[in-house]
Amino acid sequence: MKKLMLSLAVVTLWVGAGNLAMAQRSAAEFFEEGNTKARAGDFAGALQSYSAVISSSPEHAPSYFNRGLAKANLKDHRGAIIDYDRAIDINSKEALYYQSRGVSKSMQDDHRAAVQDYTRAIELNPDDAKSYYNRGVSRSKLNNNSGALQDFNKAVSLDPNDALALYARGSSKQQLEDHAGSLADFSKVIDLNPKKAGAFSGRGYAKIKLGDFKGAVSDYTKAIELSPNEAFSYGQRAYAKSKIDDFAGAISDYDKALQMDQSNIDAYYGRGFAKSRLGDQKSAILDLNHAVEINNSYTTDPKKIVYLGPISRSVLDNLRNQVQERITINELSDVRAEAYFIRGLSKSKSGDSKGAILDMNNAIELNPTFSDAYFSRSIVKSAVGDQMGAILDCSSAIKLRANYPEAFYLRGITKHSLGDVNGGCLDLSKAGELGYTPVYKVISDFCN
């Protein structure tokens, strides 16, 4: 999953004048002038006013701090850090100084140092939800998702209606595979802010992971209404549509995703799958070519192994052609084994058995636990006469998935065709036991 973007809770509090002496009334006036300009958004003007205070009162920590805030608002985080450093040197007990320096360090991608500042802010003020939230964001950036979740939990406990913290916690839960928990957090965000597209997208992803594909389509539709230029949302809605067999709708969404990002390999893969299921194998193969080839750093040198033996061709072909492949779309992994696999299916349906086997070889070499690829390759091998190879692939599929009825069925009829009647009929019996009911006609005809 694309990691959800988190925003820092930026400090906007302009501190008071502090201990400016009455003899320095002009400095106090400059200080208040700086605060007034800052509240009006004139950060450059505020900066000049705070500098005037510092020139006459160089130990006035609030002026350094407020000037740091002004610099941060002007995106000068390096300059802001220098001012925060000076404010902390003068007064090391102010939690707000550490929190603000942490934000500027975070904006410079120095998240380890930012965590240290947020931790110090929490030590000084343990009831400030923003420091926990900000530390959680930096921990998330450091891929410390468990630590981030702890911080977001604390932030939410301090402020249960903080939509930012709830959203961030939902994101962390997704990274930790707690999809039911993330769904609850994103739902709460939507209750608080029904116009937040990212919350609908996050909840849609959780619903996909929980198998609620219709619900996911609904959430991504809302996300797209609120933010119509997010290729990710179109791609995820398309994936969910494929899961409920709306392949035409999926293709339309993948088209939109590819208009926005022509290098979107997940979209090519998904669109190829959908086209294959609608019978457009030629176009499917073109899409799956892109899914396999675009910026692919994973390469393989497939080695085809053929096992030859006697067959009872006509009966076997008829029985094998009746087997149903219950293939559904799965997420595209980094190695893209799924794209090779679906392209292989499309090539097989187009009559290109050699190309199909090569693609399935690739899929298996890239993902040796891909049971569907072993099973589908066994079908193609049997069709081209490699019955022993088909048996070996069925056995591999069964080893990976012990309750794979179609693999027992195909291995059974293939064993039977090679003369192993007892072994073949035992496999057919197991296929029926696992729920593949068409097998009982075969058992009736060939195992009695």
PDB file of N, CA and C in Angstrom, residues 156-213:
ATOM      1  N   VAL A 156      -4.376  10.533  20.874  1.00  0.00           N
ATOM      2  CA  VAL A 156      -5.833  10.367  20.809  1.00  0.00           C
ATOM      3  C   VAL A 156      -6.427  10.296  22.214  1.00  0.00           C
ATOM      4  N   SER A 157      -5.713   9.666  23.152  1.00  0.00           N
ATOM      5  CA  SER A 157      -6.225   9.600  24.524  1.00  0.00           C
ATOM      6  C   SER A 157      -6.313  10.994  25.141  1.00  0.00           C
ATOM      7  N   LEU A 158      -5.399  11.875  24.759  1.00  0.00           N
ATOM      8  CA  LEU A 158      -5.411  13.251  25.270  1.00  0.00           C
ATOM      9  C   LEU A 158      -6.439  14.114  24.557  1.00  0.00           C
ATOM     10  N   ASP A 159      -6.700  13.794  23.284  1.00  0.00           N
ATOM     11  CA  ASP A 159      -7.680  14.568  22.507  1.00  0.00           C
ATOM     12  C   ASP A 159      -8.418  13.604  21.574  1.00  0.00           C
ATOM     13  N   PRO A 160      -9.506  12.972  22.054  1.00  0.00           N
ATOM     14  CA  PRO A 160     -10.196  11.922  21.292  1.00  0.00           C
ATOM     15  C   PRO A 160     -10.787  12.390  19.965  1.00  0.00           C
ATOM     16  N   ASN A 161     -10.945  13.686  19.779  1.00  0.00           N
ATOM     17  CA  ASN A 161     -11.526  14.190  18.535  1.00  0.00           C
ATOM     18  C   ASN A 161     -10.493  14.863  17.640  1.00  0.00           C
ATOM     19  N   ASP A 162      -9.231  14.527  17.827  1.00  0.00           N
ATOM     20  CA  ASP A 162      -8.163  15.067  16.989  1.00  0.00           C
ATOM     21  C   ASP A 162      -8.121  14.269  15.693  1.00  0.00           C
ATOM     22  N   ALA A 163      -8.682  14.839  14.630  1.00  0.00           N
ATOM     23  CA  ALA A 163      -8.771  14.122  13.361  1.00  0.00           C
ATOM     24  C   ALA A 163      -7.397  13.785  12.798  1.00  0.00           C
ATOM     25  N   LEU A 164      -6.425  14.693  12.984  1.00  0.00           N
ATOM     26  CA  LEU A 164      -5.069  14.427  12.493  1.00  0.00           C
ATOM     27  C   LEU A 164      -4.479  13.186  13.154  1.00  0.00           C
ATOM     28  N   ALA A 165      -4.617  13.088  14.471  1.00  0.00           N
ATOM     29  CA  ALA A 165      -4.055  11.950  15.193  1.00  0.00           C
ATOM     30  C   ALA A 165      -4.788  10.659  14.846  1.00  0.00           C
ATOM     31  N   LEU A 166      -6.100  10.722  14.705  1.00  0.00           N
ATOM     32  CA  LEU A 166      -6.877   9.532  14.324  1.00  0.00           C
ATOM     33  C   LEU A 166      -6.484   9.056  12.926  1.00  0.00           C
ATOM     34  N   TYR A 167      -6.312   9.999  12.020  1.00  0.00           N
ATOM     35  CA  TYR A 167      -5.911   9.655  10.651  1.00  0.00           C
ATOM     36  C   TYR A 167      -4.530   9.010  10.650  1.00  0.00           C
ATOM     37  N   ALA A 168      -3.606   9.620  11.410  1.00  0.00           N
ATOM     38  CA  ALA A 168      -2.253   9.079  11.481  1.00  0.00           C
ATOM     39  C   ALA A 168      -2.262   7.695  12.117  1.00  0.00           C
ATOM     40  N   ARG A 169      -3.076   7.511  13.141  1.00  0.00           N
ATOM     41  CA  ARG A 169      -3.145   6.200  13.785  1.00  0.00           C
ATOM     42  C   ARG A 169      -3.714   5.151  12.829  1.00  0.00           C
ATOM     43  N   GLY A 170      -4.694   5.545  12.033  1.00  0.00           N
ATOM     44  CA  GLY A 170      -5.232   4.625  11.032  1.00  0.00           C
ATOM     45  C   GLY A 170      -4.169   4.198  10.038  1.00  0.00           C
ATOM     46  N   SER A 171      -3.319   5.140   9.633  1.00  0.00           N
ATOM     47  CA  SER A 171      -2.230   4.830   8.714  1.00  0.00           C
ATOM     48  C   SER A 171      -1.232   3.866   9.343  1.00  0.00           C
ATOM     49  N   SER A 172      -0.866   4.115  10.607  1.00  0.00           N
ATOM     50  CA  SER A 172       0.076   3.224  11.286  1.00  0.00           C
ATOM     51  C   SER A 172      -0.508   1.829  11.446  1.00  0.00           C
ATOM     52  N   LYS A 173      -1.780   1.750  11.761  1.00  0.00           N
ATOM     53  CA  LYS A 173      -2.417   0.437  11.895  1.00  0.00           C
ATOM     54  C   LYS A 173      -2.380  -0.325  10.569  1.00  0.00           C
ATOM     55  N   GLN A 174      -2.555   0.384   9.465  1.00  0.00           N
ATOM     56  CA  GLN A 174      -2.460  -0.293   8.171  1.00  0.00           C
ATOM     57  C   GLN A 174      -1.063  -0.837   7.943  1.00  0.00           C
ATOM     58  N   GLN A 175      -0.056  -0.062   8.305  1.00  0.00           N
ATOM     59  CA  GLN A 175       1.315  -0.549   8.143  1.00  0.00           C
ATOM     60  C   GLN A 175       1.563  -1.788   8.990  1.00  0.00           C
ATOM     61  N   LEU A 176       0.849  -1.903  10.102  1.00  0.00           N
ATOM     62  CA  LEU A 176       0.996  -3.046  11.000  1.00  0.00           C
ATOM     63  C   LEU A 176      -0.037  -4.129  10.732  1.00  0.00           C
ATOM     64  N   GLU A 177      -0.760  -4.019   9.609  1.00  0.00           N
ATOM     65  CA  GLU A 177      -1.739  -5.017   9.164  1.00  0.00           C
ATOM     66  C   GLU A 177      -2.956  -5.121  10.087  1.00  0.00           C
ATOM     67  N   ASP A 178      -3.225  -4.103  10.883  1.00  0.00           N
ATOM     68  CA  ASP A 178      -4.446  -4.083  11.691  1.00  0.00           C
ATOM     69  C   ASP A 178      -5.512  -3.332  10.900  1.00  0.00           C
ATOM     70  N   HIS A 179      -6.103  -4.027   9.940  1.00  0.00           N
ATOM     71  CA  HIS A 179      -7.016  -3.349   9.014  1.00  0.00           C
ATOM     72  C   HIS A 179      -8.366  -3.048   9.651  1.00  0.00           C
ATOM     73  N   ALA A 180      -8.815  -3.898  10.559  1.00  0.00           N
ATOM     74  CA  ALA A 180     -10.072  -3.590  11.259  1.00  0.00           C
ATOM     75  C   ALA A 180      -9.891  -2.338  12.124  1.00  0.00           C
ATOM     76  N   GLY A 181      -8.756  -2.237  12.788  1.00  0.00           N
ATOM     77  CA  GLY A 181      -8.485  -1.047  13.598  1.00  0.00           C
ATOM     78  C   GLY A 181      -8.359   0.201  12.762  1.00  0.00           C
ATOM     79  N   SER A 182      -7.703   0.093  11.609  1.00  0.00           N
ATOM     80  CA  SER A 182      -7.557   1.265  10.748  1.00  0.00           C
ATOM     81  C   SER A 182      -8.913   1.699  10.196  1.00  0.00           C
ATOM     82  N   LEU A 183      -9.766   0.737   9.875  1.00  0.00           N
ATOM     83  CA  LEU A 183     -11.106   1.073   9.376  1.00  0.00           C
ATOM     84  C   LEU A 183     -11.864   1.903  10.412  1.00  0.00           C
ATOM     85  N   ALA A 184     -11.774   1.494  11.680  1.00  0.00           N
ATOM     86  CA  ALA A 184     -12.478   2.237  12.737  1.00  0.00           C
ATOM     87  C   ALA A 184     -11.938   3.658  12.857  1.00  0.00           C
ATOM     88  N   ASP A 185     -10.614   3.827  12.768  1.00  0.00           N
ATOM     89  CA  ASP A 185     -10.037   5.167  12.882  1.00  0.00           C
ATOM     90  C   ASP A 185     -10.437   6.049  11.710  1.00  0.00           C
ATOM     91  N   PHE A 186     -10.374   5.518  10.493  1.00  0.00           N
ATOM     92  CA  PHE A 186     -10.746   6.330   9.332  1.00  0.00           C
ATOM     93  C   PHE A 186     -12.234   6.668   9.356  1.00  0.00           C
ATOM     94  N   SER A 187     -13.057   5.753   9.865  1.00  0.00           N
ATOM     95  CA  SER A 187     -14.488   6.048   9.992  1.00  0.00           C
ATOM     96  C   SER A 187     -14.711   7.209  10.956  1.00  0.00           C
ATOM     97  N   LYS A 188     -13.947   7.237  12.044  1.00  0.00           N
ATOM     98  CA  LYS A 188     -14.073   8.337  13.002  1.00  0.00           C
ATOM     99  C   LYS A 188     -13.630   9.658  12.375  1.00  0.00           C
ATOM    100  N   VAL A 189     -12.552   9.607  11.573  1.00  0.00           N
ATOM    101  CA  VAL A 189     -12.104  10.813  10.874  1.00  0.00           C
ATOM    102  C   VAL A 189     -13.203  11.323   9.950  1.00  0.00           C
ATOM    103  N   ILE A 190     -13.854  10.405   9.241  1.00  0.00           N
ATOM    104  CA  ILE A 190     -14.924  10.789   8.317  1.00  0.00           C
ATOM    105  C   ILE A 190     -16.092  11.418   9.085  1.00  0.00           C
ATOM    106  N   ASP A 191     -16.393  10.876  10.258  1.00  0.00           N
ATOM    107  CA  ASP A 191     -17.444  11.487  11.086  1.00  0.00           C
ATOM    108  C   ASP A 191     -17.080  12.927  11.455  1.00  0.00           C
ATOM    109  N   LEU A 192     -15.803  13.143  11.769  1.00  0.00           N
ATOM    110  CA  LEU A 192     -15.346  14.475  12.172  1.00  0.00           C
ATOM    111  C   LEU A 192     -15.169  15.411  10.983  1.00  0.00           C
ATOM    112  N   ASN A 193     -14.754  14.845   9.851  1.00  0.00           N
ATOM    113  CA  ASN A 193     -14.476  15.658   8.663  1.00  0.00           C
ATOM    114  C   ASN A 193     -14.881  14.883   7.406  1.00  0.00           C
ATOM    115  N   PRO A 194     -16.157  14.953   7.022  1.00  0.00           N
ATOM    116  CA  PRO A 194     -16.649  14.161   5.882  1.00  0.00           C
ATOM    117  C   PRO A 194     -16.127  14.618   4.523  1.00  0.00           C
ATOM    118  N   LYS A 195     -15.261  15.623   4.499  1.00  0.00           N
ATOM    119  CA  LYS A 195     -14.698  16.108   3.237  1.00  0.00           C
ATOM    120  C   LYS A 195     -13.239  15.691   3.062  1.00  0.00           C
ATOM    121  N   LYS A 196     -12.733  14.833   3.927  1.00  0.00           N
ATOM    122  CA  LYS A 196     -11.330  14.427   3.851  1.00  0.00           C
ATOM    123  C   LYS A 196     -11.195  13.210   2.943  1.00  0.00           C
ATOM    124  N   ALA A 197     -10.712  13.428   1.726  1.00  0.00           N
ATOM    125  CA  ALA A 197     -10.614  12.362   0.738  1.00  0.00           C
ATOM    126  C   ALA A 197      -9.708  11.231   1.207  1.00  0.00           C
ATOM    127  N   GLY A 198      -8.595  11.581   1.870  1.00  0.00           N
ATOM    128  CA  GLY A 198      -7.652  10.565   2.303  1.00  0.00           C
ATOM    129  C   GLY A 198      -8.258   9.573   3.269  1.00  0.00           C
ATOM    130  N   ALA A 199      -9.223  10.004   4.077  1.00  0.00           N
ATOM    131  CA  ALA A 199      -9.862   9.095   5.025  1.00  0.00           C
ATOM    132  C   ALA A 199     -10.720   8.072   4.291  1.00  0.00           C
ATOM    133  N   PHE A 200     -11.426   8.511   3.249  1.00  0.00           N
ATOM    134  CA  PHE A 200     -12.205   7.558   2.447  1.00  0.00           C
ATOM    135  C   PHE A 200     -11.283   6.583   1.715  1.00  0.00           C
ATOM    136  N   SER A 201     -10.162   7.097   1.218  1.00  0.00           N
ATOM    137  CA  SER A 201      -9.198   6.230   0.541  1.00  0.00           C
ATOM    138  C   SER A 201      -8.610   5.210   1.516  1.00  0.00           C
ATOM    139  N   GLY A 202      -8.233   5.677   2.715  1.00  0.00           N
ATOM    140  CA  GLY A 202      -7.681   4.773   3.707  1.00  0.00           C
ATOM    141  C   GLY A 202      -8.681   3.721   4.142  1.00  0.00           C
ATOM    142  N   ARG A 203      -9.932   4.135   4.332  1.00  0.00           N
ATOM    143  CA  ARG A 203     -10.956   3.159   4.728  1.00  0.00           C
ATOM    144  C   ARG A 203     -11.246   2.198   3.592  1.00  0.00           C
ATOM    145  N   GLY A 204     -11.212   2.695   2.361  1.00  0.00           N
ATOM    146  CA  GLY A 204     -11.415   1.812   1.212  1.00  0.00           C
ATOM    147  C   GLY A 204     -10.357   0.731   1.143  1.00  0.00           C
ATOM    148  N   TYR A 205      -9.109   1.116   1.409  1.00  0.00           N
ATOM    149  CA  TYR A 205      -8.021   0.131   1.397  1.00  0.00           C
ATOM    150  C   TYR A 205      -8.233  -0.913   2.491  1.00  0.00           C
ATOM    151  N   ALA A 206      -8.657  -0.461   3.672  1.00  0.00           N
ATOM    152  CA  ALA A 206      -8.933  -1.397   4.762  1.00  0.00           C
ATOM    153  C   ALA A 206     -10.038  -2.371   4.366  1.00  0.00           C
ATOM    154  N   LYS A 207     -11.061  -1.870   3.692  1.00  0.00           N
ATOM    155  CA  LYS A 207     -12.157  -2.749   3.270  1.00  0.00           C
ATOM    156  C   LYS A 207     -11.687  -3.775   2.242  1.00  0.00           C
ATOM    157  N   ILE A 208     -10.788  -3.373   1.351  1.00  0.00           N
ATOM    158  CA  ILE A 208     -10.223  -4.352   0.417  1.00  0.00           C
ATOM    159  C   ILE A 208      -9.530  -5.463   1.177  1.00  0.00           C
ATOM    160  N   LYS A 209      -8.710  -5.085   2.150  1.00  0.00           N
ATOM    161  CA  LYS A 209      -7.970  -6.078   2.923  1.00  0.00           C
ATOM    162  C   LYS A 209      -8.902  -6.976   3.729  1.00  0.00           C
ATOM    163  N   LEU A 210     -10.078  -6.458   4.096  1.00  0.00           N
ATOM    164  CA  LEU A 210     -11.040  -7.228   4.873  1.00  0.00           C
ATOM    165  C   LEU A 210     -12.058  -7.944   3.993  1.00  0.00           C
ATOM    166  N   GLY A 211     -11.910  -7.835   2.666  1.00  0.00           N
ATOM    167  CA  GLY A 211     -12.775  -8.562   1.740  1.00  0.00           C
ATOM    168  C   GLY A 211     -14.092  -7.890   1.418  1.00  0.00           C
ATOM    169  N   ASP A 212     -14.297  -6.652   1.853  1.00  0.00           N
ATOM    170  CA  ASP A 212     -15.535  -5.919   1.547  1.00  0.00           C
ATOM    171  C   ASP A 212     -15.293  -5.076   0.296  1.00  0.00           C
ATOM    172  N   PHE A 213     -15.354  -5.726  -0.864  1.00  0.00           N
ATOM    173  CA  PHE A 213     -14.986  -5.052  -2.102  1.00  0.00           C
ATOM    174  C   PHE A 213     -16.048  -4.053  -2.558  1.00  0.00           C
TER     175      PHE A 213
END
